[in-house]
Amino acid sequence: MDTSEFRKRGREMVDYIADYIEDLPSRRVTPDVEPGYLRELLPHSAPFKGENWENIINDVDRCIMPGVTHWQHPRFHAYFPAGNSYPSILADMLSDAIGCVGFSWAASPACTELETIILDWLGKMIGLPEKFLCLPEHSNGGGVIQGSASECVLVSLLAARHTTINNLKQQYPLAEEGVLLSKLVAYCSKEGHSCVEKAAMIGFVKLRILDVDENFHLRGATLAEALQEDRAIGLVPFFVSATLGSTSCCSFDPIHEIGPICQKEGVWLHVDAAYAGSAFICPEFQHLLKGIEYASSFNMNPNKWMLVNFDCSTLWVKDRFKLTQAFVVDPLYLRHNYSGKSIDYRHWGISLSRRFRALKLWFVIRNYGIEGLQNYIREHVRLAKKFERLVAKDERYEVVNKVLVGLVCFRLKGSNSLNQKLLSAVNASGKLHMVPASLNSCYVIRFCVCAQHAKEEDIIYTWKVIKQFGENLLENMKLENEDIKKQELWPRKVNSKPTKFSETLDTNLTLIHLKHHILKRTRSEG
């Protein structure tokens, strides 16, 4: 590697990134392109000879940026935040430069040990019980960084499946494993993330999706009834996924109701707090964790709402040995002299190869501190409540969810079609970007505070844009309805080319009579 060239190009890239971030507010939030746009801009085959750096960077502006959805834009309010900050970006640059593959302690000791320490730091920050931490004496728990919340849920389900199958083998030693597997059933609510359904598909287990209450919560009584019904027909409940901060409306399942039932029934309880888990850094939100001591596993995504860029999803388990037993494959070439004394994270999930992701958690936590992260979370919550108040003041709109953190679900009072048209018009403008959700078959629009440096003027601007598009839509609908009413007053069919004088006369007399009737009615009403 030519280090002088690397220094030069590195400085240029840092400047490019800084300019991009600074210039974001002036860009469209979403790109104005159609599928296949890039095929028209790039050659059909890779270049045989290497190209110079300037051409490559120029093509980033020419080809790539026109097709980028700007997730860090101050008017991006879709999905959930995509965490980002300069400490996280710089940490990833360092991780890429080190280029280690940290599948075991020996493969890169710092990579493994920093991850263990930082996951304990973060677990304490969000209020997890000590049983989920790795370093306290007599603890069997611990944390690990996975690629996504989907991976966390899948890994937890597979660990629960492995534990349950082993227990069933002891009860039914002559039964085939496939027969035992066919009896397993997992549970989540209608508001559970789609990744639970995908995990059940991958794990070849049944999944029962349960109804929620009027506030979109999975209640303990609903779960208990489902478990009893399934046991009565010979099924084996083994896994429940509860949600703290659901994707559709950020609802919080009552873990204190669900947890004791899972403990009584011997069922693995996983708690998915992908987005809202970061809010637990603030003590005032930790009451939402009530009952977490009953959970077997818990995940949150610092790469959503904690200023850490993707990928960085954290998973904690109460018993790390139950987790690792489901994934241990130990070929000779991966063993080392400290295998019995250290953690090897290759046993904690699906992937063998692992990046040095703990660096960015370490950089962000140290740079902002707990206080700085709390201030960031609280400001986003304040801005979401500001938006909620703006919506609530307009009698044409309604807020549909209980706004506890940074997500507001709202809609125009009216049909699903009306709200679908509103969102389509707003997004097509490129001024804002939001996405919909369905809550009990009701089409709602999700507004989430996403940008790191979101300000009150961004919230006010967003509401003005939404109101303007809403007013335009309602006015157009009013005019359309008036046109329809007028058309109903006119003859259903008038021959445009009458063949006889009598037909022409009849048509003209009909029109004259109708116009006279309308004029007379207008005068009487006036």
Coordinates of C-alpha atoms in Angstrom, one line a residue:
M1 CA 0.0 0.0 0.0
D2 CA 1.3 3.5 -0.9
T3 CA 0.8 5.3 2.4
S4 CA 1.3 8.8 0.8
E5 CA -1.5 8.1 -1.7
F6 CA -3.7 6.7 1.0
R7 CA -3.2 9.8 3.2
K8 CA -4.1 12.1 0.2
R9 CA -7.2 10.1 -0.8
G10 CA -8.2 9.6 2.9
R11 CA -8.3 13.3 3.4
E12 CA -10.3 13.8 0.3
M13 CA -12.8 11.2 1.3
V14 CA -13.2 12.7 4.8
D15 CA -13.8 16.1 3.2
Y16 CA -16.3 14.6 0.8
I17 CA -18.2 13.0 3.7
A18 CA -18.2 16.2 5.7
D19 CA -19.4 18.2 2.7
Y20 CA -22.2 15.6 2.1
I21 CA -23.4 15.8 5.7
E22 CA -23.3 19.6 5.6
D23 CA -25.1 19.8 2.3
L24 CA -27.9 17.3 3.3
P25 CA -30.7 19.9 4.1
S26 CA -30.5 21.2 0.5
R27 CA -31.1 17.8 -1.1
R28 CA -34.4 16.0 -1.9
V29 CA -35.0 13.5 0.9
T30 CA -35.8 10.7 -1.6
P31 CA -34.4 10.2 -5.1
D32 CA -36.4 11.1 -8.3
V33 CA -35.4 7.9 -10.2
E34 CA -37.2 4.8 -11.5
P35 CA -36.1 1.1 -11.3
G36 CA -33.2 0.4 -13.6
Y37 CA -31.8 4.0 -13.7
L38 CA -28.3 2.9 -12.8
R39 CA -28.0 0.3 -15.7
E40 CA -28.2 3.2 -18.1
L41 CA -25.3 5.0 -16.4
L42 CA -22.8 2.2 -15.9
P43 CA -21.1 0.0 -18.5
H44 CA -22.3 -3.5 -19.0
S45 CA -19.0 -5.1 -18.0
A46 CA -16.2 -4.4 -15.4
P47 CA -13.2 -2.4 -16.7
F48 CA -10.2 -4.6 -17.7
K49 CA -7.7 -1.9 -16.6
G50 CA -7.9 0.1 -13.3
E51 CA -9.3 3.6 -13.5
N52 CA -8.0 6.7 -11.8
W53 CA -9.4 7.8 -8.5
E54 CA -10.9 11.1 -9.8
N55 CA -13.1 9.3 -12.3
I56 CA -14.4 6.9 -9.6
I57 CA -15.3 9.8 -7.2
N58 CA -16.9 11.8 -10.1
D59 CA -19.1 8.8 -10.8
V60 CA -20.3 8.8 -7.2
D61 CA -21.8 12.2 -7.8
R62 CA -23.0 11.3 -11.3
C63 CA -24.4 7.8 -10.7
I64 CA -24.8 7.0 -7.0
M65 CA -26.0 10.2 -5.3
P66 CA -29.0 10.6 -7.6
G67 CA -30.3 7.3 -6.4
V68 CA -29.7 7.7 -2.7
T69 CA -32.4 8.0 -0.1
H70 CA -30.9 10.3 2.5
W71 CA -31.6 8.6 5.8
Q72 CA -29.7 11.3 7.7
H73 CA -31.7 14.1 6.2
P74 CA -33.5 16.4 8.8
R75 CA -36.8 15.7 7.0
F76 CA -36.5 11.9 6.9
H77 CA -39.1 10.6 9.2
A78 CA -39.6 7.0 7.9
Y79 CA -39.0 3.7 9.6
F80 CA -36.7 4.4 12.6
P81 CA -33.4 6.4 13.0
A82 CA -30.4 5.0 11.2
G83 CA -27.8 5.8 13.9
N84 CA -24.8 7.9 12.8
S85 CA -22.3 10.2 14.3
Y86 CA -18.7 11.2 13.6
P87 CA -17.2 9.0 16.4
S88 CA -19.0 6.0 15.0
I89 CA -17.9 6.8 11.4
L90 CA -14.3 7.2 12.5
A91 CA -14.4 4.0 14.6
D92 CA -15.6 2.1 11.6
M93 CA -12.8 3.6 9.5
L94 CA -10.3 2.3 12.1
S95 CA -12.0 -1.1 12.2
D96 CA -11.8 -1.4 8.5
A97 CA -8.1 -0.4 8.6
I98 CA -7.3 -3.0 11.2
G99 CA -9.1 -5.5 9.2
C100 CA -9.2 -8.3 11.8
V101 CA -11.7 -11.1 11.7
G102 CA -12.6 -11.6 15.3
F103 CA -14.2 -15.1 15.4
S104 CA -12.2 -16.1 18.5
W105 CA -10.1 -14.6 21.3
A106 CA -6.9 -15.7 19.6
A107 CA -7.9 -14.2 16.3
S108 CA -7.8 -10.7 17.9
P109 CA -7.9 -10.5 21.7
A110 CA -8.8 -6.8 21.9
C111 CA -11.7 -7.4 19.5
T112 CA -13.2 -10.1 21.8
E113 CA -12.4 -8.4 25.2
L114 CA -13.6 -5.0 24.2
E115 CA -16.9 -6.4 23.1
T116 CA -17.4 -8.3 26.4
I117 CA -16.7 -5.1 28.4
I118 CA -18.7 -2.7 26.3
L119 CA -21.8 -5.0 26.3
D120 CA -21.6 -5.0 30.1
W121 CA -21.3 -1.2 30.1
L122 CA -24.3 -0.9 27.9
G123 CA -26.3 -3.5 29.8
K124 CA -25.8 -1.4 33.0
M125 CA -26.7 1.8 31.2
I126 CA -30.1 0.5 30.1
G127 CA -30.9 -1.1 33.4
L128 CA -30.6 -4.9 32.7
P129 CA -30.4 -7.1 35.7
E130 CA -26.9 -8.3 36.6
K131 CA -27.8 -11.9 35.5
F132 CA -27.5 -10.6 31.9
L133 CA -24.0 -9.4 32.3
C134 CA -20.8 -11.4 31.7
L135 CA -18.2 -10.1 34.1
P136 CA -19.9 -10.2 37.5
E137 CA -18.8 -13.2 39.6
H138 CA -21.2 -16.2 39.4
S139 CA -23.0 -14.8 36.4
N140 CA -23.8 -17.1 33.5
G141 CA -25.0 -14.3 31.3
G142 CA -23.4 -12.1 28.7
G143 CA -23.8 -9.9 25.7
V144 CA -22.8 -10.1 22.0
I145 CA -23.0 -7.9 19.0
Q146 CA -25.0 -9.3 16.1
G147 CA -25.7 -7.9 12.7
S148 CA -29.4 -7.0 13.1
A149 CA -32.4 -7.5 15.4
S150 CA -33.6 -10.2 13.0
E151 CA -30.4 -12.1 13.7
C152 CA -30.9 -11.6 17.4
V153 CA -34.4 -13.1 17.3
L154 CA -33.3 -16.0 15.1
V155 CA -30.3 -16.9 17.3
S156 CA -32.6 -16.8 20.4
L157 CA -35.2 -18.9 18.8
L158 CA -32.6 -21.5 17.7
A159 CA -31.1 -21.6 21.2
A160 CA -34.6 -22.1 22.7
R161 CA -35.3 -24.8 20.1
H162 CA -32.1 -26.7 20.9
T163 CA -32.8 -26.6 24.7
T164 CA -36.3 -27.8 24.2
I165 CA -35.4 -30.6 21.9
N166 CA -32.7 -31.8 24.3
N167 CA -35.3 -31.8 27.1
L168 CA -37.8 -33.7 25.0
K169 CA -35.2 -36.3 24.0
Q170 CA -34.8 -37.1 27.7
Q171 CA -38.5 -37.6 28.1
Y172 CA -39.0 -39.5 24.9
P173 CA -35.6 -41.2 24.1
L174 CA -37.1 -43.3 21.3
A175 CA -38.8 -40.4 19.4
E176 CA -37.2 -39.2 16.2
E177 CA -36.0 -35.6 16.3
G178 CA -38.1 -34.6 13.4
V179 CA -41.2 -35.8 15.2
L180 CA -40.3 -33.7 18.3
L181 CA -39.6 -30.7 16.1
S182 CA -43.0 -30.9 14.5
K183 CA -44.6 -30.4 18.0
L184 CA -42.8 -27.1 18.8
V185 CA -44.7 -23.8 18.6
A186 CA -43.6 -20.2 19.1
Y187 CA -45.6 -17.1 19.8
C188 CA -45.7 -13.4 19.1
S189 CA -48.3 -10.8 18.7
K190 CA -49.8 -9.1 15.6
E191 CA -47.5 -6.2 16.5
G192 CA -44.4 -8.4 16.6
H193 CA -41.8 -7.8 13.9
S194 CA -41.9 -9.8 10.7
C195 CA -38.5 -11.2 11.6
V196 CA -40.2 -13.5 14.2
E197 CA -42.2 -15.1 11.4
K198 CA -39.0 -15.4 9.3
A199 CA -37.1 -17.0 12.2
A200 CA -39.9 -19.6 12.7
M201 CA -39.7 -20.4 9.0
I202 CA -35.9 -20.9 9.2
G203 CA -36.2 -22.9 12.4
F204 CA -39.0 -25.2 10.9
V205 CA -41.3 -24.5 13.9
K206 CA -44.9 -23.4 14.1
L207 CA -45.7 -19.8 14.9
R208 CA -48.9 -18.6 16.5
I209 CA -49.6 -14.9 16.1
L210 CA -51.8 -13.6 18.9
D211 CA -54.3 -10.7 19.1
V212 CA -53.5 -7.5 20.9
D213 CA -55.7 -5.3 23.1
E214 CA -57.0 -1.8 22.2
N215 CA -53.6 -0.3 22.9
F216 CA -51.8 -2.9 20.7
H217 CA -50.3 -4.8 23.7
L218 CA -50.0 -8.6 24.0
R219 CA -51.6 -9.4 27.3
G220 CA -50.6 -12.1 29.7
A221 CA -54.1 -13.7 29.7
T222 CA -54.1 -13.9 25.9
L223 CA -50.8 -15.7 26.0
A224 CA -51.8 -18.1 28.8
E225 CA -55.0 -19.1 27.0
A226 CA -53.0 -19.9 23.8
L227 CA -50.4 -22.0 25.7
Q228 CA -53.2 -24.0 27.3
E229 CA -55.0 -24.6 24.0
D230 CA -51.8 -25.8 22.3
R231 CA -50.7 -28.1 25.1
A232 CA -54.2 -29.6 25.1
I233 CA -53.7 -30.7 21.5
G234 CA -50.3 -32.1 22.1
L235 CA -48.1 -29.2 21.0
V236 CA -45.0 -28.0 22.9
P237 CA -44.8 -24.2 23.5
F238 CA -41.1 -23.3 23.6
F239 CA -40.6 -19.6 22.6
V240 CA -42.3 -16.3 23.1
S241 CA -41.2 -13.0 21.5
A242 CA -42.5 -9.9 23.2
T243 CA -41.9 -6.4 22.0
L244 CA -40.9 -3.2 23.7
G245 CA -41.5 -0.5 21.1
S246 CA -43.2 -2.2 18.2
T247 CA -42.4 -1.2 14.6
S248 CA -45.9 -0.2 13.6
C249 CA -46.8 2.1 16.6
C250 CA -44.1 1.7 19.2
S251 CA -46.4 -0.2 21.7
F252 CA -44.9 -1.9 24.7
D253 CA -45.9 -5.4 25.8
P254 CA -46.4 -5.8 29.6
I255 CA -43.4 -8.0 30.3
H256 CA -44.5 -8.2 33.9
E257 CA -47.6 -10.1 32.8
I258 CA -46.0 -12.2 30.1
G259 CA -42.8 -13.1 32.0
P260 CA -44.3 -15.1 35.0
I261 CA -46.4 -17.2 32.5
C262 CA -43.3 -18.0 30.5
Q263 CA -41.5 -19.0 33.7
K264 CA -44.3 -21.2 34.9
E265 CA -44.6 -22.9 31.5
G266 CA -40.9 -23.3 31.0
V267 CA -40.9 -21.2 27.8
W268 CA -38.0 -19.1 26.6
L269 CA -39.0 -15.4 26.7
H270 CA -37.2 -13.2 24.2
V271 CA -37.7 -9.4 24.5
D272 CA -37.2 -7.4 21.3
A273 CA -36.5 -3.7 22.0
A274 CA -34.7 -2.9 18.8
Y275 CA -35.7 0.8 18.6
A276 CA -37.0 1.8 22.0
G277 CA -34.2 0.0 23.9
S278 CA -32.0 3.0 23.6
A279 CA -34.6 5.1 25.5
F280 CA -33.8 3.0 28.6
I281 CA -30.6 4.9 29.0
C282 CA -32.9 7.5 30.5
P283 CA -34.1 6.4 34.0
E284 CA -37.6 7.9 33.3
F285 CA -38.2 5.2 30.7
Q286 CA -36.8 2.2 32.6
H287 CA -40.3 1.5 34.1
L288 CA -41.1 0.0 30.7
L289 CA -38.6 -2.8 31.4
K290 CA -40.7 -4.0 34.4
G291 CA -40.6 -7.8 34.4
I292 CA -37.4 -8.1 32.3
E293 CA -35.9 -10.4 35.0
Y294 CA -38.2 -13.1 33.6
A295 CA -36.6 -12.9 30.1
S296 CA -34.1 -15.4 28.8
S297 CA -32.8 -13.0 26.1
F298 CA -33.1 -9.3 25.2
N299 CA -32.0 -7.3 22.2
M300 CA -31.7 -3.6 21.2
N301 CA -30.2 -1.8 18.3
P302 CA -27.6 0.9 19.0
N303 CA -27.6 1.3 15.2
K304 CA -31.0 2.8 15.4
W305 CA -31.3 5.4 18.2
M306 CA -27.9 5.5 19.9
L307 CA -25.8 7.3 17.2
V308 CA -24.0 4.1 16.2
N309 CA -24.0 3.4 12.5
F310 CA -25.1 0.0 11.0
D311 CA -24.4 -2.8 11.7
C312 CA -24.6 -3.0 15.5
S313 CA -27.4 -5.0 17.2
T314 CA -26.8 -6.1 20.8
L315 CA -28.1 -9.3 22.3
W316 CA -27.9 -10.4 26.0
V317 CA -28.7 -13.8 27.4
K318 CA -29.3 -14.9 30.9
D319 CA -27.5 -18.2 30.3
R320 CA -24.8 -18.0 27.7
F321 CA -24.2 -21.7 27.8
K322 CA -27.7 -22.5 26.5
L323 CA -26.9 -20.1 23.7
T324 CA -23.5 -21.5 22.8
Q325 CA -24.6 -25.1 23.0
A326 CA -26.9 -24.5 20.0
F327 CA -24.0 -23.3 17.8
V328 CA -20.8 -25.0 18.8
V329 CA -18.9 -26.5 15.9
D330 CA -15.2 -26.9 16.9
P331 CA -12.8 -27.9 14.1
L332 CA -9.2 -28.2 15.0
Y333 CA -8.1 -25.2 12.9
L334 CA -10.2 -22.8 15.0
R335 CA -9.0 -24.0 18.4
H336 CA -6.3 -22.2 20.5
N337 CA -4.5 -22.5 23.8
Y338 CA -7.0 -20.3 25.7
S339 CA -10.2 -21.9 24.4
G340 CA -11.3 -22.9 27.9
K341 CA -10.4 -19.5 29.5
S342 CA -11.9 -17.0 27.1
I343 CA -15.0 -16.2 25.1
D344 CA -15.1 -17.2 21.5
Y345 CA -17.9 -15.3 19.9
R346 CA -18.1 -17.7 16.9
H347 CA -20.1 -19.8 19.3
W348 CA -22.7 -17.0 20.0
G349 CA -24.4 -16.9 16.6
I350 CA -24.6 -17.9 13.0
S351 CA -21.7 -16.0 11.5
L352 CA -18.1 -17.2 12.0
S353 CA -16.4 -14.0 10.7
R354 CA -16.9 -10.9 12.8
R355 CA -15.9 -7.3 12.4
F356 CA -14.4 -5.2 15.2
R357 CA -17.8 -3.5 15.9
A358 CA -17.2 -2.9 19.6
L359 CA -14.9 0.0 18.6
K360 CA -17.8 2.2 17.5
L361 CA -19.8 1.5 20.6
W362 CA -16.7 2.3 22.7
F363 CA -16.0 5.6 20.7
V364 CA -19.6 6.8 20.9
I365 CA -20.2 6.0 24.6
R366 CA -16.9 7.6 25.6
N367 CA -17.4 10.7 23.3
Y368 CA -21.0 11.5 24.4
G369 CA -21.0 9.9 27.8
I370 CA -24.2 8.6 29.4
E371 CA -25.3 12.2 30.0
G372 CA -24.9 13.2 26.3
L373 CA -26.8 10.2 25.1
Q374 CA -29.6 10.9 27.6
N375 CA -29.9 14.5 26.3
Y376 CA -30.0 13.3 22.7
I377 CA -32.8 10.8 23.5
R378 CA -34.8 13.3 25.5
E379 CA -34.6 15.9 22.8
H380 CA -36.0 13.5 20.2
V381 CA -38.8 12.6 22.6
R382 CA -39.6 16.3 23.2
L383 CA -39.7 16.9 19.4
A384 CA -42.1 13.9 18.9
K385 CA -44.4 15.3 21.6
K386 CA -44.3 18.7 19.8
F387 CA -45.4 17.0 16.6
E388 CA -48.1 15.2 18.5
R389 CA -49.5 18.5 19.9
L390 CA -49.5 20.1 16.4
V391 CA -51.5 17.2 15.0
A392 CA -53.9 17.1 18.0
K393 CA -54.7 20.8 17.5
D394 CA -56.1 20.2 14.0
E395 CA -59.6 18.7 14.3
R396 CA -59.2 17.2 10.8
Y397 CA -56.5 14.8 12.0
E398 CA -56.1 12.3 14.8
V399 CA -53.2 10.7 16.7
V400 CA -53.7 6.9 16.8
N401 CA -50.9 5.6 19.1
K402 CA -49.8 6.5 22.6
V403 CA -46.7 8.6 22.1
L404 CA -44.2 7.5 24.7
V405 CA -40.9 8.0 22.8
G406 CA -40.1 9.3 19.3
L407 CA -42.8 7.8 17.1
V408 CA -46.2 9.4 16.3
C409 CA -48.9 7.6 14.3
F410 CA -51.5 9.9 12.8
R411 CA -54.0 10.1 10.0
L412 CA -56.6 12.4 8.4
K413 CA -60.0 11.5 9.7
G414 CA -61.5 9.6 6.8
S415 CA -60.9 6.6 4.7
N416 CA -57.8 4.5 4.3
S417 CA -57.7 5.6 0.6
L418 CA -57.7 9.2 1.7
N419 CA -54.7 8.7 3.9
Q420 CA -52.9 6.6 1.3
K421 CA -53.3 9.5 -1.2
L422 CA -52.0 12.0 1.4
L423 CA -48.8 10.0 2.1
S424 CA -48.2 9.3 -1.6
A425 CA -48.4 13.0 -2.4
V426 CA -46.1 14.0 0.4
N427 CA -43.5 11.4 -0.4
A428 CA -43.7 12.2 -4.2
S429 CA -42.8 15.8 -3.5
G430 CA -39.3 14.8 -2.1
K431 CA -39.8 17.3 0.7
L432 CA -40.4 14.7 3.4
H433 CA -40.3 10.9 3.7
M434 CA -42.6 8.8 5.9
V435 CA -44.0 5.3 5.7
P436 CA -47.4 3.8 6.6
A437 CA -48.6 1.1 9.0
S438 CA -51.8 -0.8 9.5
L439 CA -53.3 -0.8 13.0
N440 CA -56.4 -3.0 13.2
S441 CA -56.9 -2.6 9.5
C442 CA -56.6 1.2 9.8
Y443 CA -54.1 2.9 7.5
V444 CA -51.9 5.3 9.5
I445 CA -48.9 7.4 8.7
R446 CA -45.8 7.0 10.9
F447 CA -43.8 10.1 11.8
C448 CA -40.5 9.4 13.5
V449 CA -37.8 11.8 14.7
C450 CA -34.7 10.4 13.0
A451 CA -32.1 13.0 12.3
Q452 CA -29.3 13.4 14.9
H453 CA -29.5 17.2 14.9
A454 CA -33.3 17.5 14.5
K455 CA -34.6 20.9 15.5
E456 CA -38.0 22.3 16.4
E457 CA -38.1 24.2 13.1
D458 CA -37.8 20.9 11.2
I459 CA -40.9 19.6 13.1
I460 CA -42.8 22.8 12.3
Y461 CA -41.8 22.7 8.6
T462 CA -42.9 19.0 8.4
W463 CA -46.3 19.7 9.8
K464 CA -46.8 22.7 7.5
V465 CA -46.0 20.5 4.5
I466 CA -48.4 17.7 5.7
K467 CA -51.1 20.3 6.3
Q468 CA -50.7 21.9 2.9
F469 CA -50.9 18.5 1.1
G470 CA -53.9 17.6 3.3
E471 CA -55.7 20.8 2.4
N472 CA -55.0 20.4 -1.3
L473 CA -56.3 16.8 -1.2
L474 CA -59.5 17.7 0.7
E475 CA -60.2 20.6 -1.7
N476 CA -59.7 18.5 -4.7
M477 CA -62.0 15.8 -3.3
K478 CA -64.6 18.5 -2.6
L479 CA -64.4 19.8 -6.2
E480 CA -64.6 16.2 -7.5
N481 CA -67.7 15.6 -5.4
E482 CA -69.3 18.8 -6.7
D483 CA -68.6 17.8 -10.3
I484 CA -70.2 14.4 -9.7
K485 CA -73.3 16.0 -8.3
K486 CA -73.5 18.4 -11.3
Q487 CA -73.1 15.5 -13.7
E488 CA -76.0 13.7 -12.1
L489 CA -78.3 16.5 -12.9
W490 CA -77.5 16.3 -16.7
P491 CA -78.9 13.7 -19.1
R492 CA -77.1 10.5 -18.9
K493 CA -76.7 10.4 -22.7
V494 CA -76.8 13.1 -25.3
N495 CA -76.3 12.1 -29.0
S496 CA -73.3 14.1 -30.3
K497 CA -74.3 13.6 -33.9
P498 CA -78.2 13.6 -34.2
T499 CA -79.4 12.3 -37.5
K500 CA -82.7 14.1 -37.6
F501 CA -83.9 17.6 -37.0
S502 CA -86.4 16.4 -34.5
E503 CA -83.7 14.7 -32.4
T504 CA -81.7 17.9 -32.4
L505 CA -84.7 19.9 -31.3
D506 CA -85.5 17.4 -28.5
T507 CA -82.0 17.7 -27.2
N508 CA -81.9 21.5 -27.3
L509 CA -85.2 21.7 -25.5
T510 CA -84.0 19.3 -22.8
L511 CA -80.9 21.4 -22.2
I512 CA -82.9 24.7 -22.1
H513 CA -85.4 23.2 -19.7
L514 CA -82.6 21.9 -17.4
K515 CA -80.7 25.3 -17.4
H516 CA -84.0 27.1 -16.6
H517 CA -84.6 24.7 -13.7
I518 CA -81.1 25.3 -12.3
L519 CA -81.4 29.1 -12.6
K520 CA -84.8 29.1 -10.9
R521 CA -83.4 27.0 -8.0
T522 CA -80.4 29.2 -7.6
R523 CA -82.5 32.4 -7.4
S524 CA -84.8 30.9 -4.8
E525 CA -81.9 29.7 -2.7
G526 CA -80.2 33.1 -3.0

